[in-house]
mmCIF file of C-alpha atoms in Angstrom:
data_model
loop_
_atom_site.group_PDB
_atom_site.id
_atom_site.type_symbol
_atom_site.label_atom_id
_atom_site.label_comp_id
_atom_site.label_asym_id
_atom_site.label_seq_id
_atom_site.Cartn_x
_atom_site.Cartn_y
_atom_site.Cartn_z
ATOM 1 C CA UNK A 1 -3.914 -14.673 8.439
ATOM 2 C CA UNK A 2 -4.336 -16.531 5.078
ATOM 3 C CA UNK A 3 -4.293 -14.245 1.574
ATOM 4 C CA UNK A 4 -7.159 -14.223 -0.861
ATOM 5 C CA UNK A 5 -6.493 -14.325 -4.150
ATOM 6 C CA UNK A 6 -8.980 -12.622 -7.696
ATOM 7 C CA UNK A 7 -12.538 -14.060 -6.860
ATOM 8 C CA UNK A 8 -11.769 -13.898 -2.734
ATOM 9 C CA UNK A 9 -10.390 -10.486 -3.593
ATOM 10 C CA UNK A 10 -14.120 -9.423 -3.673
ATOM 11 C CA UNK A 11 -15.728 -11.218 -0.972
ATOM 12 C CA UNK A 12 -13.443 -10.170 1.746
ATOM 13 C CA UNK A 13 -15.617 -6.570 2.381
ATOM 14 C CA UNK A 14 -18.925 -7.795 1.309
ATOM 15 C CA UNK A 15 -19.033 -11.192 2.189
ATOM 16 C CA UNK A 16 -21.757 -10.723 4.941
ATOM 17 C CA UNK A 17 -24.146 -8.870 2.347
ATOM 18 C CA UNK A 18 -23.946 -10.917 -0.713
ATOM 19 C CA UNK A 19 -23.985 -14.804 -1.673
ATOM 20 C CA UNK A 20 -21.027 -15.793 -3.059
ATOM 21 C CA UNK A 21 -22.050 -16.324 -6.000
ATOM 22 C CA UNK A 22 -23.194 -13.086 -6.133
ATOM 23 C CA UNK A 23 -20.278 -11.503 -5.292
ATOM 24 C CA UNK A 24 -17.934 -13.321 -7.422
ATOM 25 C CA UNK A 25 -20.296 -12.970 -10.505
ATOM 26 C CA UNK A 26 -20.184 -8.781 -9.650
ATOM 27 C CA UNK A 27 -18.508 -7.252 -12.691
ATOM 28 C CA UNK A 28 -18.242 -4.251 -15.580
ATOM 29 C CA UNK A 29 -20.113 -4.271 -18.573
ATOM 30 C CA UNK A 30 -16.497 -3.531 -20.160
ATOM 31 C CA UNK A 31 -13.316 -2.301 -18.196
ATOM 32 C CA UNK A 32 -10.063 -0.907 -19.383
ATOM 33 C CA UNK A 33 -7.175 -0.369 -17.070
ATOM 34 C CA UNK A 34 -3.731 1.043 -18.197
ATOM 35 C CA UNK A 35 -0.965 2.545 -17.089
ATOM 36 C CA UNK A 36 -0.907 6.505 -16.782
ATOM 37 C CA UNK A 37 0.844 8.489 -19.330
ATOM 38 C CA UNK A 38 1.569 12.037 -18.677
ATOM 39 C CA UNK A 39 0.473 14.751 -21.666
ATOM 40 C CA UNK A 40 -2.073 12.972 -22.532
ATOM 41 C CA UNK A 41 -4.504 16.115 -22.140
ATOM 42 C CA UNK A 42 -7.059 14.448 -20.037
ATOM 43 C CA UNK A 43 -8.109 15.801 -16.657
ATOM 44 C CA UNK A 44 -6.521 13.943 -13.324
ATOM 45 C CA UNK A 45 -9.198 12.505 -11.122
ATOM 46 C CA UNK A 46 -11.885 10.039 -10.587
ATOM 47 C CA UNK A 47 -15.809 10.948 -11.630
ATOM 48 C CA UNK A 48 -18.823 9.176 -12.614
ATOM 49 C CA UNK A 49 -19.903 5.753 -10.806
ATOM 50 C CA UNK A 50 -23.307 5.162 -8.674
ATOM 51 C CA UNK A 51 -25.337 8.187 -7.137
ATOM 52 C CA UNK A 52 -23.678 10.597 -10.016
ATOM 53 C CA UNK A 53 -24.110 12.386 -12.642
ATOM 54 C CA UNK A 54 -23.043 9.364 -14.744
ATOM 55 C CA UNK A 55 -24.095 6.626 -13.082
ATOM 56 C CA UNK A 56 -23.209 4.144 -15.420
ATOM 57 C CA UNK A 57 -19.552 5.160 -16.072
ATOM 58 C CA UNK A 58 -16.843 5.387 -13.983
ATOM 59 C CA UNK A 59 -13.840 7.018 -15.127
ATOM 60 C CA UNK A 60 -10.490 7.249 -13.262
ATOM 61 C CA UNK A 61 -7.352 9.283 -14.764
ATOM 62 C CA UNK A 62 -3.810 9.488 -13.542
ATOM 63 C CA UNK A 63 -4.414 8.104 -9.804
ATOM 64 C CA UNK A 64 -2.511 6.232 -8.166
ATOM 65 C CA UNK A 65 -3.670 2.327 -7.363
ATOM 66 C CA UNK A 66 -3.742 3.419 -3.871
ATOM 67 C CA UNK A 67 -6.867 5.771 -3.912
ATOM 68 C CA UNK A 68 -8.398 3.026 -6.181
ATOM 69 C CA UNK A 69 -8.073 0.685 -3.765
ATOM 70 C CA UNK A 70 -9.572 3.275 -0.895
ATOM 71 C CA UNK A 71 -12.757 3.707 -3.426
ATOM 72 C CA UNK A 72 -13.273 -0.064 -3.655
ATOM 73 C CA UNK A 73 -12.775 -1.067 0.071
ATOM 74 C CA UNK A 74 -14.859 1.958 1.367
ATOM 75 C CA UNK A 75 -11.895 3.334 3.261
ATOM 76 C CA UNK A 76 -11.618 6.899 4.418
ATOM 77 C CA UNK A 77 -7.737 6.892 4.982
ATOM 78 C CA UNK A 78 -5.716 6.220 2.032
ATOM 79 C CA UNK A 79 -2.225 6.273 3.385
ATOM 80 C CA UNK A 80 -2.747 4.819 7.087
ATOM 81 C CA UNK A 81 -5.022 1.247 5.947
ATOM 82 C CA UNK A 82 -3.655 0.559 2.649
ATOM 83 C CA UNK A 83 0.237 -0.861 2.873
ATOM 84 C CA UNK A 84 1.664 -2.699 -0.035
ATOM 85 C CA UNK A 85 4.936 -2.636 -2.336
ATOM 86 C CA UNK A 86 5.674 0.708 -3.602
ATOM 87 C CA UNK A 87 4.312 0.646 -6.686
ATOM 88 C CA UNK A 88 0.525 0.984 -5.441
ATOM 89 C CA UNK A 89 1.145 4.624 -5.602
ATOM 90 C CA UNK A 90 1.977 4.007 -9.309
ATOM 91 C CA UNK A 91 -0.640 6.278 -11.280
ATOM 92 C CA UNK A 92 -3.627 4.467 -13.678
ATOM 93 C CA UNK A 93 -6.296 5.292 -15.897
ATOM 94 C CA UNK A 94 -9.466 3.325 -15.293
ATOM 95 C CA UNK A 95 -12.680 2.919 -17.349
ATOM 96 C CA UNK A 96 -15.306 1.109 -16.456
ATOM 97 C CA UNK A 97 -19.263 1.127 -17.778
ATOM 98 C CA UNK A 98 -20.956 -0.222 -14.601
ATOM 99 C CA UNK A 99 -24.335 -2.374 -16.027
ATOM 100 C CA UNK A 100 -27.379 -0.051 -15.082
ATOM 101 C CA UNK A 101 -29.219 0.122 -12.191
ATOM 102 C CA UNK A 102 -25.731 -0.843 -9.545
ATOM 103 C CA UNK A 103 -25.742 0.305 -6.356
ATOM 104 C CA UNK A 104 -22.990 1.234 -4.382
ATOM 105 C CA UNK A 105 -22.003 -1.268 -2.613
ATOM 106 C CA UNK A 106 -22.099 -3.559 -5.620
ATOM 107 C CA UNK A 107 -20.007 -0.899 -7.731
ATOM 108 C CA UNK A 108 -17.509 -1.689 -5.006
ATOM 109 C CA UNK A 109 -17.188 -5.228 -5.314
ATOM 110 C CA UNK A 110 -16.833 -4.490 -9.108
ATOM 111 C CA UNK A 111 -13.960 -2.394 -8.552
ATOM 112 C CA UNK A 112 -12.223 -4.925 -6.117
ATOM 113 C CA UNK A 113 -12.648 -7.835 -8.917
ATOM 114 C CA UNK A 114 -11.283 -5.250 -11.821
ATOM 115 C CA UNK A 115 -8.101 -4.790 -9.517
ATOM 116 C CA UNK A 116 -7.697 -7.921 -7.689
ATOM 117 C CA UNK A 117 -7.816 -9.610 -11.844
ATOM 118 C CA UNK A 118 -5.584 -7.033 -13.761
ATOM 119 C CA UNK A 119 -2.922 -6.397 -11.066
ATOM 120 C CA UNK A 120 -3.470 -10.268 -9.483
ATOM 121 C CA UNK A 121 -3.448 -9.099 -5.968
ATOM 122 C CA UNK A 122 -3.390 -11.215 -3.428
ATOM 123 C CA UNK A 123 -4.323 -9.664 0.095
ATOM 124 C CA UNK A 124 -5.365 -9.904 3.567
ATOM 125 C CA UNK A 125 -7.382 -7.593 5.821
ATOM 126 C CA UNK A 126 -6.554 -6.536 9.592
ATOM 127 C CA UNK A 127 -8.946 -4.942 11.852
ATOM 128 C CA UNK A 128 -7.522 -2.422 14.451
ATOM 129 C CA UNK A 129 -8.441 -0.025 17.106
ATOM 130 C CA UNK A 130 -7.570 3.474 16.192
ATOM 131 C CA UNK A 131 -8.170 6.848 18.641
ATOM 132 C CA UNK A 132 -10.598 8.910 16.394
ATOM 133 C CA UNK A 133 -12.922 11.963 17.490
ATOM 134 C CA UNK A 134 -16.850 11.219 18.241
ATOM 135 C CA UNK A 135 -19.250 14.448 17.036
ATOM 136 C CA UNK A 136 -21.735 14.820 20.041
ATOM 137 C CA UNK A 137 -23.856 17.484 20.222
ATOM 138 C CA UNK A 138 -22.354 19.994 23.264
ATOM 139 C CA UNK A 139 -24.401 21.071 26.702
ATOM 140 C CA UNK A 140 -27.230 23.372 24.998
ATOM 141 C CA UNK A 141 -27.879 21.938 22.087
ATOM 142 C CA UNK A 142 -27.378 22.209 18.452
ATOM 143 C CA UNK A 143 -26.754 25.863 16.341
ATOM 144 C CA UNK A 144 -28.147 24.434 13.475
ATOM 145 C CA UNK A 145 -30.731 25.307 10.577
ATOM 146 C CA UNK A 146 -32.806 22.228 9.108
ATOM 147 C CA UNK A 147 -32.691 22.434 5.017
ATOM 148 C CA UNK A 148 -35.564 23.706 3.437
ATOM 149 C CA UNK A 149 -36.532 20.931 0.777
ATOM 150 C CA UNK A 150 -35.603 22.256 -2.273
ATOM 151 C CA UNK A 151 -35.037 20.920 -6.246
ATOM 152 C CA UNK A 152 -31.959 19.330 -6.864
ATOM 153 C CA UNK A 153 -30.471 19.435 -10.018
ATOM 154 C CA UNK A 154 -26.838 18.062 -9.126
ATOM 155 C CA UNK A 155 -26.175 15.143 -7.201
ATOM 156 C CA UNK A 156 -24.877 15.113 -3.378
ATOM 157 C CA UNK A 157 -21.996 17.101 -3.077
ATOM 158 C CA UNK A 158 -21.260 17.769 -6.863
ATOM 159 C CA UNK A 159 -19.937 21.550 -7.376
ATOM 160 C CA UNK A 160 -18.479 22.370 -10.756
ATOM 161 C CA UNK A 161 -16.892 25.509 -12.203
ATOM 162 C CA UNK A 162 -15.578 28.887 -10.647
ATOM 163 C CA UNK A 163 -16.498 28.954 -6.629
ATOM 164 C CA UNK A 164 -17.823 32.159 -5.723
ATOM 165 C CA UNK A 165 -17.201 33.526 -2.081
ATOM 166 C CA UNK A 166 -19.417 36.637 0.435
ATOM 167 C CA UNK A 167 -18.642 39.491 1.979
ATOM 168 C CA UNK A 168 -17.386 37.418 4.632
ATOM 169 C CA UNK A 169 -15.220 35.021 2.965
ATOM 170 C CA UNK A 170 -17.630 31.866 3.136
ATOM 171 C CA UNK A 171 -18.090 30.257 -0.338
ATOM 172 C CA UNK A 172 -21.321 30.367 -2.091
ATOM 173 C CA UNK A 173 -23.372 27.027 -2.869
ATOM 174 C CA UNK A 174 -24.767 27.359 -6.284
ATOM 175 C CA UNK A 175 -29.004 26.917 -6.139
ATOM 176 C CA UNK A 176 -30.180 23.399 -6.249
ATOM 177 C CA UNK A 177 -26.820 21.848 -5.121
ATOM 178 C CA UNK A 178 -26.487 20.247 -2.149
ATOM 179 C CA UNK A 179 -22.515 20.457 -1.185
ATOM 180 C CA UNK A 180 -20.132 21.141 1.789
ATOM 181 C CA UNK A 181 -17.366 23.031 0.655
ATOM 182 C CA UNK A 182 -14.433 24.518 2.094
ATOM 183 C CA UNK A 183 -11.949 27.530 1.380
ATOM 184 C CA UNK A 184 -9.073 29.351 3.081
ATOM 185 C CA UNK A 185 -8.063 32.335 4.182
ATOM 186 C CA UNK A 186 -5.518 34.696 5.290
ATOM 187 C CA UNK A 187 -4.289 33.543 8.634
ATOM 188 C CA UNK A 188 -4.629 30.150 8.052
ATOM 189 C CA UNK A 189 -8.919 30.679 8.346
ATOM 190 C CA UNK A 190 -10.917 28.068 7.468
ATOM 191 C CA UNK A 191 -14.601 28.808 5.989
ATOM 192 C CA UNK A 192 -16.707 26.206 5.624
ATOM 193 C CA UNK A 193 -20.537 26.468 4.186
ATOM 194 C CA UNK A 194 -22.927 23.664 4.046
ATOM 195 C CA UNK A 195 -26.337 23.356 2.116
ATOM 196 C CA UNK A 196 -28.598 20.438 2.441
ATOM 197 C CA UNK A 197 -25.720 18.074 4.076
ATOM 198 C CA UNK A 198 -26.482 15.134 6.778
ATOM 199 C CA UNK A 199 -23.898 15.047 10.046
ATOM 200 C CA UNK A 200 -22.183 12.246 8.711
ATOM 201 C CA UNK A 201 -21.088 14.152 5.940
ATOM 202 C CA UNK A 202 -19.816 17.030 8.563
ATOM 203 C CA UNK A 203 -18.202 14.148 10.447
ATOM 204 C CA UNK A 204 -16.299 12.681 7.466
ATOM 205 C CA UNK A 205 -15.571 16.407 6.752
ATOM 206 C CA UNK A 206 -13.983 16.855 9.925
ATOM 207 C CA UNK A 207 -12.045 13.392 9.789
ATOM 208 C CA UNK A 208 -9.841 15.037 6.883
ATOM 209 C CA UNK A 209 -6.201 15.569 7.867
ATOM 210 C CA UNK A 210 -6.618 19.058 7.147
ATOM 211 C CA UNK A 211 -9.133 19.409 10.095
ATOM 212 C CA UNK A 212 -8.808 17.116 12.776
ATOM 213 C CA UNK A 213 -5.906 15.088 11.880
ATOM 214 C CA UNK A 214 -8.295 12.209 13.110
ATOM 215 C CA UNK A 215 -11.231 10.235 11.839
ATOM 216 C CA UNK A 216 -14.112 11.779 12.892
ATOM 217 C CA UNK A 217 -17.426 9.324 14.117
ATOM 218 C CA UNK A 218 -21.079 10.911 13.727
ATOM 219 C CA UNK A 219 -22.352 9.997 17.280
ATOM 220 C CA UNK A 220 -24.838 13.285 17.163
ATOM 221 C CA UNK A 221 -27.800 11.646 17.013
ATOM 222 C CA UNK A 222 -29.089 14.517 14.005
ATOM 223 C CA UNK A 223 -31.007 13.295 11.344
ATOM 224 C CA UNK A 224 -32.067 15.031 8.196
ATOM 225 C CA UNK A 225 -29.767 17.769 6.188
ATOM 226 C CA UNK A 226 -28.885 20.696 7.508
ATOM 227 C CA UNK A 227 -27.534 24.302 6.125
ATOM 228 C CA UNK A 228 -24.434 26.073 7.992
ATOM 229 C CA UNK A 229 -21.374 27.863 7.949
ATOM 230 C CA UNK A 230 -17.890 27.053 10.154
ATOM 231 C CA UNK A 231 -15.191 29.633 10.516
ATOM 232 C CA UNK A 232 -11.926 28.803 12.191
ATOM 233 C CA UNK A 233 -8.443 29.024 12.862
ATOM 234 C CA UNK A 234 -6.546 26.115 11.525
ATOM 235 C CA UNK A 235 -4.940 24.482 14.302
ATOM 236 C CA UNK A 236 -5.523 21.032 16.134
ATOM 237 C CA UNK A 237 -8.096 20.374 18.492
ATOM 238 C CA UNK A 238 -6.869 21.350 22.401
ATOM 239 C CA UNK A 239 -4.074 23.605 20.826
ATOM 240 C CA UNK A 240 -3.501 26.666 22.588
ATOM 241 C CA UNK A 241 -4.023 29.996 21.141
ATOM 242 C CA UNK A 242 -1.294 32.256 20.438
ATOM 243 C CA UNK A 243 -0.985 35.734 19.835
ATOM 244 C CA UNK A 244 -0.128 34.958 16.617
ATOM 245 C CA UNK A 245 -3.203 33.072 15.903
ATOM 246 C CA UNK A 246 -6.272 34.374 17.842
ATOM 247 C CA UNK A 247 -9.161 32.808 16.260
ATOM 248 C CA UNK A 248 -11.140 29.905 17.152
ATOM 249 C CA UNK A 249 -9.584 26.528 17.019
ATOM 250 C CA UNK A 250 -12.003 23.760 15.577
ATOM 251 C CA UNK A 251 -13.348 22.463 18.456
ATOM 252 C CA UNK A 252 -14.216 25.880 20.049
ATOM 253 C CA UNK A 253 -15.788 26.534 16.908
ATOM 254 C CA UNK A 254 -17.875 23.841 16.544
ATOM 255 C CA UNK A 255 -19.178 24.149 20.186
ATOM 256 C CA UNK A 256 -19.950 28.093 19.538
ATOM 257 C CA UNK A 257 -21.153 27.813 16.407
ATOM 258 C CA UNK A 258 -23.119 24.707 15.744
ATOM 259 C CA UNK A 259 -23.558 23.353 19.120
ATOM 260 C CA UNK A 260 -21.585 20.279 18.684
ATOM 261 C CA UNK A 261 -18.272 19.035 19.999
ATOM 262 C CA UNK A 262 -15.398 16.546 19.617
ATOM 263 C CA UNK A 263 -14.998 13.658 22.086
ATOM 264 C CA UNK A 264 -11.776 11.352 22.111
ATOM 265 C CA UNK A 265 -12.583 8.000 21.270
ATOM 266 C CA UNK A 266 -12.013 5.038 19.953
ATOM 267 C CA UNK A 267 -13.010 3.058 16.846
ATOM 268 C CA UNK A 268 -12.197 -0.657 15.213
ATOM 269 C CA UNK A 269 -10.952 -0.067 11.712
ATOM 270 C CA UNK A 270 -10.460 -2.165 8.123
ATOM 271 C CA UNK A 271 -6.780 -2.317 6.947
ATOM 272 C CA UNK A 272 -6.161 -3.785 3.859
ATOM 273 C CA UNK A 273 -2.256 -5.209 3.319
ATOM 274 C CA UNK A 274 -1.384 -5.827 -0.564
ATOM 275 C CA UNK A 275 1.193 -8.602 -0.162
ATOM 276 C CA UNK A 276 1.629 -9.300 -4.085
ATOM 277 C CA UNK A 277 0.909 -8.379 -7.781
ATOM 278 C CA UNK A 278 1.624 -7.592 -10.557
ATOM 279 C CA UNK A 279 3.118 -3.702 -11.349
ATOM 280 C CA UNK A 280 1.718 -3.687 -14.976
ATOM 281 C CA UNK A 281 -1.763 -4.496 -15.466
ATOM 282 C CA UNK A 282 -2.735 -7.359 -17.679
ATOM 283 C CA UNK A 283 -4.220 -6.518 -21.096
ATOM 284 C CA UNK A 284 -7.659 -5.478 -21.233
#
């Protein structure tokens, strides 16, 4: 398979939606990209970007090139479709003012120009068949409660500060924020409570390795948002329970609780193979 290099960097995931031209031309206002120095005082993570509460800055600290690369290729798991030299797990700060008005998918392609140029990466992508889990909805019906429309005044998913938790151990969603957010328990209990929250995000909830250990395809059928709560035992699905662990695995959950269940499957998946670069980023 032949490697791209800088401007094909970009067209190899969005290709079929945008001219070339397009694509190539995709870039940030202004973009800084440096290598991460520890005690620096600033908080570790990524925030900001398209659909956010800053839209039109995206700001990455101490991460690893790794998760960048997830964020610009769309890819749910870091670790399993992104292969490379070792130092892609080497940590970076990134930031970026994304020109107003981006969407997306165009934010994307942004990102994979930034890296493929500062690091010059040259890479290939693989498609492959992985078993994953399909969400159907089980034998009579779904357990769930449609969301009341309500005032948002935080974007999807978006929960700051202190989480609060019930009587029951289920964390509390803050008014006028639509979020899925999980917590844990003694006895390795999982509580989950969702406000406002489409299956897909459920199903890429699920797909985490701290749930199914599998990627997890939204083949309910469900449209719309929905409110819920999940509470279960933190084992794989088709695991047997103990008497050490009595509680509901996840998939007798699910079935009990919302109405839904997992179904082995199988999916076609984008793997993207760094083959060479550059460990320190060129100058900004």
């Amino acid at each position: 398979m032949k490697a791209l290099k800088i401007a094909g960097f970009g067209l190899l995931a969005v290709c079929q939606s945008l001219p070339q031209s397009a694509t190539t031309a995709l870039s940030f206002d202004a973009a800084s990209v440096r290598a991460y120095h520890e005690g620096d005082g600033a908080a570790i993570g990524t925030s900001g970007g398209p659909e956010t509460r800053d839209p039109g800055r995206y700001v990455g600290r101490g991460m690893p090139l790794r998760l960048y690369l997830c964020v610009a290729f769309n890819i749910r798991d870091c670790q399993e479709q992104i292969s490379g030299p070792r130092w892609i797990d080497d940590k970076y700060d990134i930031v970026a003012n994304v020109p107003p008005g981006s969407t997306k998918e165009q934010f994307r392609t942004m990102l994979q120009n930034l890296l493929g140029t500062r690091f010059h990466l040259m890479l290939h992508q693989e498609m492959k068949t992985l078993p994953v889990y399909e969400l159907m909805v089980a034998k009579g019906g779904p357990k769930l409660k449609r969301s009341v429309e309500e005032a948002r005044d935080a974007p999807q998913g978006v929960v700051t500060g202190k989480v609060e938790h019930d009587a029951d151990g289920f964390p509390i969603v803050p008014p006028g924020r639509p979020a899925l957010i999980r917590s844990f328990g003694p006895g390795w209990v999982s509580h989950w409570r969702a406000r406002q929250q489409p299956m897909s995000r459920l199903a890429e909830a699920l797909g985490q390795p701290n749930a199914s250990g599998r990627q997890v395809i939204d083949k309910t059928g469900l449209s719309g948002e929905y409110d819920f709560t999940l509470s279960y035992q933190m084992r794989p699905p088709g695991a047997n329970p103990g008497d050490d662990a009595p509680g509901l695995i996840l998939e007798d959950a699910l079935e009990q609780q919302l109405g839904l269940k997992l179904v082995n499957g199988k999916a076609p998946f984008d793997f993207v193979v760094i083959e060479s670069g550059e460990r320190a980023p060129v100058d900004n």
